[in-house]
CSV table of C-alpha atoms in Angstrom, one decimal:
chain,number,residue,atom,x,y,z
A,1,UNK,CA,0.0,0.0,0.0
A,2,UNK,CA,2.8,2.3,0.9
A,3,UNK,CA,4.2,2.3,-2.6
A,4,UNK,CA,1.0,3.7,-3.8
A,5,UNK,CA,1.6,6.9,-1.9
A,6,UNK,CA,2.3,9.9,-4.1
A,7,UNK,CA,3.6,12.9,-2.2
A,8,UNK,CA,3.8,15.1,-5.4
A,9,UNK,CA,0.4,16.3,-4.3
A,10,UNK,CA,2.2,18.3,-1.5
A,11,UNK,CA,4.5,20.0,-4.0
A,12,UNK,CA,1.8,20.7,-6.5
A,13,UNK,CA,-0.2,22.6,-3.8
A,14,UNK,CA,2.7,23.9,-1.8
A,15,UNK,CA,1.8,27.6,-2.1
A,16,UNK,CA,-1.8,26.8,-0.8
A,17,UNK,CA,-0.4,25.0,2.2
A,18,UNK,CA,2.1,27.8,2.8
A,19,UNK,CA,-0.7,30.3,2.8
A,20,UNK,CA,-2.7,28.1,5.2
A,21,UNK,CA,0.4,27.9,7.5
A,22,UNK,CA,0.8,31.6,7.2
A,23,UNK,CA,-2.7,32.1,8.6
A,24,UNK,CA,-2.2,29.6,11.3
A,25,UNK,CA,1.0,31.3,12.4
A,26,UNK,CA,-0.4,34.8,12.1
A,27,UNK,CA,-3.4,33.8,14.2
A,28,UNK,CA,-1.2,32.1,16.8
A,29,UNK,CA,1.1,35.2,17.0
A,30,UNK,CA,-1.8,37.7,17.4
A,31,UNK,CA,-3.6,35.4,19.9
A,32,UNK,CA,-0.4,35.1,22.0
A,33,UNK,CA,0.2,38.8,22.0
A,34,UNK,CA,-3.4,39.7,22.7
A,35,UNK,CA,-3.8,36.9,25.2
A,36,UNK,CA,-0.7,38.0,27.2
A,37,UNK,CA,-1.7,41.6,27.2
A,38,UNK,CA,-5.3,40.9,28.3
A,39,UNK,CA,-4.0,38.1,30.6
A,40,UNK,CA,-1.6,40.5,32.3
A,41,UNK,CA,-4.4,43.0,32.9
A,42,UNK,CA,-6.6,40.1,34.3
A,43,UNK,CA,-3.8,38.9,36.5
A,44,UNK,CA,-3.3,42.4,38.0
A,45,UNK,CA,-7.0,42.7,38.6
A,46,UNK,CA,-7.1,39.2,40.3
A,47,UNK,CA,-4.3,40.3,42.6
A,48,UNK,CA,-5.8,43.7,43.2
A,49,UNK,CA,-6.9,44.7,46.7
A,50,UNK,CA,-10.1,46.1,45.2
A,51,UNK,CA,-12.5,43.2,45.9
A,52,UNK,CA,-14.8,43.9,43.0
A,53,UNK,CA,-11.9,43.9,40.5
A,54,UNK,CA,-10.5,40.6,41.7
A,55,UNK,CA,-14.0,39.1,41.8
A,56,UNK,CA,-14.8,40.0,38.3
A,57,UNK,CA,-11.5,38.9,36.9
A,58,UNK,CA,-11.6,35.7,38.9
A,59,UNK,CA,-15.1,34.9,37.7
A,60,UNK,CA,-14.1,35.6,34.1
A,61,UNK,CA,-11.1,33.3,34.4
A,62,UNK,CA,-13.1,30.5,36.0
A,63,UNK,CA,-15.9,30.8,33.5
A,64,UNK,CA,-13.8,30.6,30.4
A,65,UNK,CA,-11.6,27.9,31.8
A,66,UNK,CA,-14.8,25.8,32.2
A,67,UNK,CA,-15.7,26.2,28.6
A,68,UNK,CA,-14.4,24.0,25.7
A,69,UNK,CA,-12.5,26.2,23.3
A,70,UNK,CA,-14.5,25.0,20.4
A,71,UNK,CA,-17.7,26.3,22.0
A,72,UNK,CA,-16.1,29.8,22.5
A,73,UNK,CA,-15.0,29.9,18.9
A,74,UNK,CA,-18.5,29.0,17.8
A,75,UNK,CA,-20.2,31.5,20.1
A,76,UNK,CA,-18.0,34.4,19.1
A,77,UNK,CA,-18.4,33.5,15.5
A,78,UNK,CA,-22.1,34.4,15.9
A,79,UNK,CA,-21.8,36.9,18.7
A,80,UNK,CA,-19.1,39.3,17.6
A,81,UNK,CA,-21.0,40.5,14.5
A,82,UNK,CA,-24.1,40.9,16.6
A,83,UNK,CA,-22.3,43.0,19.2
A,84,UNK,CA,-20.4,45.2,16.8
A,85,UNK,CA,-23.4,45.4,14.5
A,86,UNK,CA,-21.7,44.5,11.3
A,87,UNK,CA,-19.8,41.4,9.9
A,88,UNK,CA,-16.1,41.5,10.9
A,89,UNK,CA,-15.0,38.5,9.0
A,90,UNK,CA,-14.3,35.0,10.3
A,91,UNK,CA,-10.7,35.7,11.0
A,92,UNK,CA,-11.4,38.5,13.5
A,93,UNK,CA,-14.2,36.8,15.3
A,94,UNK,CA,-11.9,33.8,15.7
A,95,UNK,CA,-9.1,36.0,16.9
A,96,UNK,CA,-11.3,37.6,19.5
A,97,UNK,CA,-12.3,34.1,20.7
A,98,UNK,CA,-8.7,33.0,21.0
A,99,UNK,CA,-7.6,36.1,22.8
A,100,UNK,CA,-10.5,35.9,25.3
A,101,UNK,CA,-10.0,32.2,25.9
A,102,UNK,CA,-6.2,32.2,26.1
A,103,UNK,CA,-6.2,35.3,28.3
A,104,UNK,CA,-7.9,33.2,31.0
A,105,UNK,CA,-5.0,30.7,30.9
A,106,UNK,CA,-2.3,33.4,30.6
A,107,UNK,CA,-3.8,35.2,33.5
A,108,UNK,CA,-3.2,32.2,35.8
A,109,UNK,CA,0.3,31.8,34.5
A,110,UNK,CA,1.1,35.5,34.9
A,111,UNK,CA,-0.5,35.6,38.3
A,112,UNK,CA,1.7,32.8,39.5
A,113,UNK,CA,4.7,34.6,37.9
A,114,UNK,CA,3.9,37.8,39.8
A,115,UNK,CA,3.6,35.9,43.0
A,116,UNK,CA,6.9,34.2,42.4
A,117,UNK,CA,8.7,37.6,42.8
A,118,UNK,CA,9.8,37.9,46.4
A,119,UNK,CA,7.9,40.4,48.6
A,120,UNK,CA,11.3,41.9,49.5
A,121,UNK,CA,11.7,43.1,45.9
A,122,UNK,CA,8.4,45.0,46.1
A,123,UNK,CA,9.5,46.5,49.4
A,124,UNK,CA,12.8,47.6,47.8
A,125,UNK,CA,11.0,49.3,44.9
A,126,UNK,CA,8.5,50.9,47.3
A,127,UNK,CA,11.3,52.1,49.6
A,128,UNK,CA,13.0,53.8,46.7
A,129,UNK,CA,9.8,55.8,46.2
A,130,UNK,CA,8.4,53.9,43.2
A,131,UNK,CA,4.7,53.9,42.7
A,132,UNK,CA,2.6,50.7,42.2
A,133,UNK,CA,2.8,51.2,38.5
A,134,UNK,CA,6.5,51.8,38.3
A,135,UNK,CA,7.2,48.9,40.7
A,136,UNK,CA,5.1,46.6,38.5
A,137,UNK,CA,6.6,47.9,35.2
A,138,UNK,CA,10.3,48.0,36.2
A,139,UNK,CA,10.7,45.5,39.0
A,140,UNK,CA,7.9,42.9,39.3
A,141,UNK,CA,6.8,42.1,35.7
A,142,UNK,CA,10.3,41.9,34.2
A,143,UNK,CA,11.2,39.3,36.8
A,144,UNK,CA,7.8,37.6,36.6
A,145,UNK,CA,8.1,37.2,32.8
A,146,UNK,CA,11.6,35.8,33.0
A,147,UNK,CA,10.4,33.2,35.5
A,148,UNK,CA,7.5,32.4,33.3
A,149,UNK,CA,9.1,32.2,29.8
A,150,UNK,CA,9.2,28.4,29.7
A,151,UNK,CA,5.6,28.0,30.6
A,152,UNK,CA,4.5,30.9,28.4
A,153,UNK,CA,6.2,29.2,25.4
A,154,UNK,CA,4.6,25.9,26.4
A,155,UNK,CA,1.2,27.6,26.4
A,156,UNK,CA,2.0,29.1,23.0
A,157,UNK,CA,2.7,25.6,21.6
A,158,UNK,CA,-0.7,24.4,22.9
A,159,UNK,CA,-2.3,27.5,21.4
A,160,UNK,CA,-0.6,26.8,18.0
A,161,UNK,CA,-2.1,23.3,18.1
A,162,UNK,CA,-5.5,24.6,19.2
A,163,UNK,CA,-5.7,27.0,16.2
A,164,UNK,CA,-6.6,23.9,14.2
A,165,UNK,CA,-10.1,24.2,15.8
A,166,UNK,CA,-10.9,27.0,13.5
A,167,UNK,CA,-11.9,24.1,11.3
A,168,UNK,CA,-15.4,24.4,12.8
A,169,UNK,CA,-16.0,27.8,11.2
A,170,UNK,CA,-14.2,27.0,8.0
A,171,UNK,CA,-11.3,29.4,8.3
A,172,UNK,CA,-8.6,28.5,5.8
A,173,UNK,CA,-5.8,27.6,8.2
A,174,UNK,CA,-3.2,25.0,7.5
A,175,UNK,CA,-5.4,22.1,8.5
A,176,UNK,CA,-8.5,23.3,6.5
A,177,UNK,CA,-6.4,24.0,3.4
A,178,UNK,CA,-4.9,20.6,3.7
A,179,UNK,CA,-8.3,19.0,4.1
A,180,UNK,CA,-9.6,20.7,1.0
A,181,UNK,CA,-6.5,19.6,-1.1
A,182,UNK,CA,-6.9,16.1,0.2
A,183,UNK,CA,-10.5,16.0,-0.9
A,184,UNK,CA,-10.0,17.6,-4.3
A,185,UNK,CA,-6.9,15.6,-5.1
A,186,UNK,CA,-8.2,12.4,-3.4
A,187,UNK,CA,-4.9,12.0,-1.6
A,188,UNK,CA,-6.1,12.0,2.0
A,189,UNK,CA,-3.4,9.8,3.5
A,190,UNK,CA,-0.5,11.8,1.9
A,191,UNK,CA,-1.8,15.2,2.9
A,192,UNK,CA,-2.7,14.3,6.4
A,193,UNK,CA,0.6,12.5,7.0
A,194,UNK,CA,2.3,15.7,5.8
A,195,UNK,CA,0.1,17.9,8.0
A,196,UNK,CA,0.9,15.7,11.1
A,197,UNK,CA,4.6,15.8,10.2
A,198,UNK,CA,4.6,19.6,10.0
A,199,UNK,CA,2.7,20.1,13.3
A,200,UNK,CA,5.1,17.6,14.9
A,201,UNK,CA,8.3,19.3,13.7
A,202,UNK,CA,7.1,22.8,14.6
A,203,UNK,CA,6.1,21.8,18.1
A,204,UNK,CA,9.3,19.8,18.6
A,205,UNK,CA,11.3,22.9,17.7
A,206,UNK,CA,9.2,24.9,20.1
A,207,UNK,CA,9.8,22.4,22.9
A,208,UNK,CA,13.6,22.5,22.3
A,209,UNK,CA,13.4,26.3,22.3
A,210,UNK,CA,11.7,26.2,25.8
A,211,UNK,CA,14.7,24.3,27.2
A,212,UNK,CA,17.1,26.8,25.7
A,213,UNK,CA,15.2,29.8,26.9
A,214,UNK,CA,14.9,28.3,30.3
A,215,UNK,CA,18.7,28.1,30.6
A,216,UNK,CA,19.2,31.6,29.1
A,217,UNK,CA,16.8,33.6,31.2
A,218,UNK,CA,16.9,31.7,34.5
A,219,UNK,CA,17.6,34.3,37.2
B,1,UNK,CA,13.3,64.2,62.2
B,2,UNK,CA,11.5,60.9,62.9
B,3,UNK,CA,8.9,61.0,65.6
B,4,UNK,CA,7.3,57.8,66.7
B,5,UNK,CA,4.4,58.2,69.1
B,6,UNK,CA,2.5,55.5,70.9
B,7,UNK,CA,2.6,53.2,67.9
B,8,UNK,CA,0.9,49.8,68.2
B,9,UNK,CA,0.4,47.1,65.5
B,10,UNK,CA,-1.1,43.7,65.6
B,11,UNK,CA,-1.6,40.8,63.3
B,12,UNK,CA,-5.1,39.6,64.3
B,13,UNK,CA,-4.9,39.1,68.0
B,14,UNK,CA,-1.1,39.0,68.1
B,15,UNK,CA,0.5,42.3,69.1
B,16,UNK,CA,3.7,43.0,67.3
B,17,UNK,CA,4.2,46.5,68.6
B,18,UNK,CA,2.9,47.9,71.8
B,19,UNK,CA,2.8,51.6,72.5
B,20,UNK,CA,6.2,52.4,71.0
B,21,UNK,CA,7.4,55.9,71.5
B,22,UNK,CA,10.8,57.3,70.4
B,23,UNK,CA,12.4,59.7,68.0
B,24,UNK,CA,15.5,60.2,65.9
B,25,UNK,CA,16.9,63.7,65.6
B,26,UNK,CA,18.7,65.1,62.5
B,27,UNK,CA,22.2,63.8,62.3
B,28,UNK,CA,21.6,61.2,65.0
B,29,UNK,CA,22.5,57.5,64.8
B,30,UNK,CA,20.1,55.3,66.6
B,31,UNK,CA,20.7,51.6,67.0
B,32,UNK,CA,17.7,49.3,67.6
B,33,UNK,CA,18.5,46.0,69.1
B,34,UNK,CA,16.6,43.1,70.9
B,35,UNK,CA,16.0,39.4,70.6
B,36,UNK,CA,14.4,38.1,67.4
B,37,UNK,CA,10.7,38.5,67.3
B,38,UNK,CA,10.9,41.6,69.5
B,39,UNK,CA,9.4,43.7,66.7
B,40,UNK,CA,12.4,45.8,65.8
B,41,UNK,CA,12.3,45.0,62.1
B,42,UNK,CA,8.6,45.8,62.1
B,43,UNK,CA,9.2,49.1,63.9
B,44,UNK,CA,11.7,50.3,61.3
B,45,UNK,CA,9.5,49.2,58.4
B,46,UNK,CA,6.6,51.3,59.9
B,47,UNK,CA,8.8,54.4,59.6
B,48,UNK,CA,8.6,54.5,55.8
B,49,UNK,CA,5.2,52.8,55.7
B,50,UNK,CA,6.2,49.4,54.4
B,51,UNK,CA,4.4,48.0,57.3
B,52,UNK,CA,1.1,49.8,58.3
B,53,UNK,CA,0.4,50.5,61.9
B,54,UNK,CA,-3.0,50.7,63.6
B,55,UNK,CA,-2.5,53.0,66.5
B,56,UNK,CA,-0.4,56.0,67.3
B,57,UNK,CA,1.4,58.2,64.8
B,58,UNK,CA,4.7,58.4,63.0
B,59,UNK,CA,5.9,61.6,61.4
B,60,UNK,CA,8.9,62.3,59.2
B,61,UNK,CA,9.9,66.0,59.2
B,62,UNK,CA,6.3,66.7,60.2
B,63,UNK,CA,4.7,64.6,57.5
B,64,UNK,CA,2.5,61.8,58.9
B,65,UNK,CA,3.4,58.4,57.6
B,66,UNK,CA,0.5,56.4,56.2
B,67,UNK,CA,-2.0,59.3,56.4
B,68,UNK,CA,-4.6,59.5,53.6
B,69,UNK,CA,-3.2,62.9,52.5
B,70,UNK,CA,0.4,61.8,52.5
B,71,UNK,CA,2.0,60.9,49.1
B,72,UNK,CA,3.8,57.8,50.4
B,73,UNK,CA,6.0,57.3,47.2
B,74,UNK,CA,7.3,60.9,47.5
B,75,UNK,CA,7.9,60.5,51.2
B,76,UNK,CA,9.7,57.1,50.8
B,77,UNK,CA,12.0,58.7,48.1
B,78,UNK,CA,13.4,60.9,50.8
B,79,UNK,CA,14.1,58.0,53.2
B,80,UNK,CA,16.7,55.4,52.1
B,81,UNK,CA,16.3,51.8,53.2
B,82,UNK,CA,18.7,48.9,53.3
B,83,UNK,CA,17.3,45.4,53.8
B,84,UNK,CA,18.6,42.2,55.4
B,85,UNK,CA,18.6,40.4,52.1
B,86,UNK,CA,20.0,43.3,50.0
B,87,UNK,CA,17.0,43.1,47.6
B,88,UNK,CA,19.0,44.3,44.6
B,89,UNK,CA,17.0,43.9,41.4
B,90,UNK,CA,18.4,40.7,39.9
B,91,UNK,CA,17.4,41.4,36.3
B,92,UNK,CA,19.4,44.6,35.8
B,93,UNK,CA,23.0,45.5,36.2
B,94,UNK,CA,24.6,47.1,39.3
B,95,UNK,CA,24.7,50.6,37.8
B,96,UNK,CA,21.1,50.2,36.6
B,97,UNK,CA,20.1,49.2,40.1
B,98,UNK,CA,21.4,52.5,41.3
B,99,UNK,CA,20.1,54.5,38.3
B,100,UNK,CA,16.5,53.2,38.1
B,101,UNK,CA,14.8,55.2,40.9
B,102,UNK,CA,17.0,58.3,40.2
B,103,UNK,CA,15.6,58.4,36.7
B,104,UNK,CA,12.0,57.2,37.3
B,105,UNK,CA,11.3,58.8,40.7
B,106,UNK,CA,13.5,61.8,40.9
B,107,UNK,CA,13.4,62.5,37.1
B,108,UNK,CA,17.1,62.8,36.7
B,109,UNK,CA,18.6,62.5,33.3
B,110,UNK,CA,20.4,59.3,32.4
B,111,UNK,CA,23.8,61.0,32.4
B,112,UNK,CA,23.1,62.6,35.8
B,113,UNK,CA,22.0,59.3,37.3
B,114,UNK,CA,25.0,57.5,35.8
B,115,UNK,CA,27.4,60.1,37.2
B,116,UNK,CA,25.9,60.0,40.7
B,117,UNK,CA,25.8,56.2,40.6
B,118,UNK,CA,29.4,55.9,39.7
B,119,UNK,CA,30.4,58.4,42.4
B,120,UNK,CA,28.6,56.3,45.0
B,121,UNK,CA,30.0,53.1,43.7
B,122,UNK,CA,33.4,54.7,44.0
B,123,UNK,CA,32.6,55.6,47.5
B,124,UNK,CA,31.6,52.1,48.5
B,125,UNK,CA,34.7,50.7,46.6
B,126,UNK,CA,32.8,48.9,43.8
B,127,UNK,CA,33.1,51.1,40.7
B,128,UNK,CA,34.8,48.2,38.9
B,129,UNK,CA,31.6,46.1,39.3
B,130,UNK,CA,29.2,48.6,37.7
B,131,UNK,CA,28.4,46.5,34.6
B,132,UNK,CA,28.0,43.2,36.5
B,133,UNK,CA,24.7,41.7,37.7
B,134,UNK,CA,23.8,41.3,41.4
B,135,UNK,CA,24.2,37.5,41.4
B,136,UNK,CA,27.9,37.9,40.3
B,137,UNK,CA,28.7,39.8,43.5
B,138,UNK,CA,29.4,38.6,47.1
B,139,UNK,CA,26.9,39.3,49.8
B,140,UNK,CA,29.0,42.0,51.3
B,141,UNK,CA,29.4,43.7,47.9
B,142,UNK,CA,25.7,43.4,47.2
B,143,UNK,CA,24.9,45.1,50.5
B,144,UNK,CA,27.3,47.9,49.7
B,145,UNK,CA,25.6,48.4,46.3
B,146,UNK,CA,22.2,48.5,48.2
B,147,UNK,CA,23.6,51.2,50.4
B,148,UNK,CA,24.8,53.1,47.3
B,149,UNK,CA,21.4,52.6,45.7
B,150,UNK,CA,19.7,54.2,48.8
B,151,UNK,CA,22.2,57.1,48.9
B,152,UNK,CA,21.7,57.9,45.2
B,153,UNK,CA,18.3,59.3,46.1
B,154,UNK,CA,20.0,61.8,48.4
B,155,UNK,CA,17.8,60.8,51.3
B,156,UNK,CA,17.4,62.8,54.4
B,157,UNK,CA,17.7,59.7,56.6
B,158,UNK,CA,18.7,56.1,56.1
B,159,UNK,CA,17.0,53.0,57.6
B,160,UNK,CA,19.0,49.8,58.0
B,161,UNK,CA,17.1,46.6,58.7
B,162,UNK,CA,19.6,44.1,60.0
B,163,UNK,CA,22.1,45.0,57.2
B,164,UNK,CA,24.7,42.4,58.2
B,165,UNK,CA,22.6,39.5,59.5
B,166,UNK,CA,22.6,37.6,56.2
B,167,UNK,CA,26.4,38.1,55.6
B,168,UNK,CA,29.3,35.7,56.2
B,169,UNK,CA,31.4,36.9,59.1
B,170,UNK,CA,34.3,38.1,56.9
B,171,UNK,CA,32.0,40.4,55.0
B,172,UNK,CA,30.3,42.1,57.9
B,173,UNK,CA,33.1,44.6,58.4
B,174,UNK,CA,33.2,45.9,54.9
B,175,UNK,CA,29.5,46.8,55.2
B,176,UNK,CA,29.9,48.2,58.7
B,177,UNK,CA,32.8,50.4,57.5
B,178,UNK,CA,30.6,52.0,54.8
B,179,UNK,CA,27.9,52.6,57.5
B,180,UNK,CA,30.4,54.1,59.9
B,181,UNK,CA,31.7,56.5,57.2
B,182,UNK,CA,28.2,57.5,56.5
B,183,UNK,CA,27.5,58.2,60.2
B,184,UNK,CA,30.6,60.3,60.4
B,185,UNK,CA,29.4,62.3,57.4
B,186,UNK,CA,26.4,63.3,59.6
B,187,UNK,CA,23.7,61.1,58.0
B,188,UNK,CA,20.6,60.5,60.1
B,189,UNK,CA,20.4,56.8,60.6
B,190,UNK,CA,18.1,54.3,62.3
B,191,UNK,CA,19.8,50.9,62.4
B,192,UNK,CA,18.4,47.6,63.5
B,193,UNK,CA,21.4,45.4,64.2
B,194,UNK,CA,23.0,42.9,66.6
B,195,UNK,CA,26.4,44.4,66.0
B,196,UNK,CA,27.1,45.8,69.4
B,197,UNK,CA,30.6,46.8,68.4
B,198,UNK,CA,29.1,49.1,65.7
B,199,UNK,CA,26.6,50.5,68.3
B,200,UNK,CA,29.5,51.2,70.7
B,201,UNK,CA,31.5,52.9,68.0
B,202,UNK,CA,28.9,54.8,66.1
B,203,UNK,CA,25.6,55.1,67.8
B,204,UNK,CA,24.3,58.2,69.7
B,205,UNK,CA,21.5,56.3,71.2
B,206,UNK,CA,20.4,52.7,71.7
B,207,UNK,CA,16.9,51.4,71.8
B,208,UNK,CA,16.3,47.9,73.2
B,209,UNK,CA,13.1,46.2,72.3
B,210,UNK,CA,11.5,43.1,73.7
B,211,UNK,CA,8.1,41.5,73.0
B,212,UNK,CA,7.0,44.5,70.9
B,213,UNK,CA,7.8,47.0,73.6
B,214,UNK,CA,10.6,49.6,73.8
B,215,UNK,CA,12.3,48.6,77.0
B,216,UNK,CA,15.3,50.9,76.9
B,217,UNK,CA,15.8,54.1,75.1
B,218,UNK,CA,19.0,55.8,76.2
B,219,UNK,CA,22.4,57.1,75.2
B,220,UNK,CA,25.0,54.6,74.2
B,221,UNK,CA,27.0,55.3,77.4
B,222,UNK,CA,24.1,54.7,79.6
B,223,UNK,CA,23.2,51.5,77.7
B,224,UNK,CA,26.6,49.9,77.8
B,225,UNK,CA,28.0,51.2,81.0
B,226,UNK,CA,25.2,51.6,83.5
B,227,UNK,CA,22.4,49.7,85.1
B,228,UNK,CA,19.8,48.4,82.8
B,229,UNK,CA,16.7,46.4,83.0
B,230,UNK,CA,16.9,42.7,83.5
B,231,UNK,CA,16.0,41.7,79.9
B,232,UNK,CA,18.5,44.1,78.3
B,233,UNK,CA,21.3,42.8,80.5
B,234,UNK,CA,20.4,39.2,79.7
B,235,UNK,CA,20.3,40.0,76.0
B,236,UNK,CA,23.6,41.8,76.1
B,237,UNK,CA,25.3,39.1,78.1
B,238,UNK,CA,24.1,36.6,75.5
B,239,UNK,CA,25.4,38.4,72.4
B,240,UNK,CA,28.5,40.1,73.9
B,241,UNK,CA,30.1,36.8,75.0
B,242,UNK,CA,30.3,35.5,71.5
């Protein structure tokens, strides 16, 4: 059976696959950026002494972490255009879903990171006359993020894999493009083998990167 | 300069400080000593508001510490503090440790901060280490950098919270020497320490604390040479024989 495999289908459609991978990576990158920014804000709220803020942020995190990602993607696919009042395109509604969902996870990572910074460091910043914001910006968050780099990258790898779920709303990412090619060319096994191989290699590279970063940035 | 009046503080039902009253005048060096758990570190941290207190009042040059109307960041920028565990910022270089608050809090230019920073590193004998990171320095060196970091803000007073307790014995003197020179320059200092040699040499007054209370508050001569309360004598006999 193996000698019947014909991988020329990959080369013939390479630019389509490349475009699909481009979308997958672009979505991953934007979702990581947005997720970390929103997640940091959530984490600061969760750690706030203002009860209402920490309650709202905590509820948000717990709620989204109890939801399957695929459901969030589906919801926002229908909800975002309704809220905004006009169609925004599949890509943006999916991006919003990922940012909102990932922020809940990043929040918990960042919260742990902030708590990993010794109390004495905060005292030292305060004693020098730094405000809460300055202390966070120059002392706490830089150290927190250094401590968190390995787990942030791990989360990014998971996110990269999770982007395949945009399949449910038909966004042309790597997997969806591949699936279409597989159907049209009737080469399911070759295409899906190739897709699996690419995901595997990229995640493996990511994992190796985690180890490198861990050594480089360890304080 | 520092007025502490009837200050009490408790964690739940546990009283850490009970009715503490004392003061530090401009140019004065006051050593605070006492057994561990006596509340001396807590007391010194209430002076710049790192630890809140529930009763009494603390004023620094007439400004009430921890009052709603007091800008605590501004007040703290005028009081230097040195910690038991140095607390240098591990992610930035030695010179950046000293520059950071000068630039961000005092609004000095980068050049100005650099110049002041190098001056102070020179003064504590560490100008060659400016580009290194805290983890590359010994404990004694780190503590001298921490002192320089505090001085860079041109503070009106310096607080020292057990500055030599975390140091290996051979490094204690290099830190005490810097502190002695500082006292001789007329800096107002409040120093929590067990170093009775330093107290004898440098202090104007000694405060002895036990169980959250100020038990003795007298001149150095009175403290070391004359009759003292039972607890202070016991404490001294324990640490001076070593």
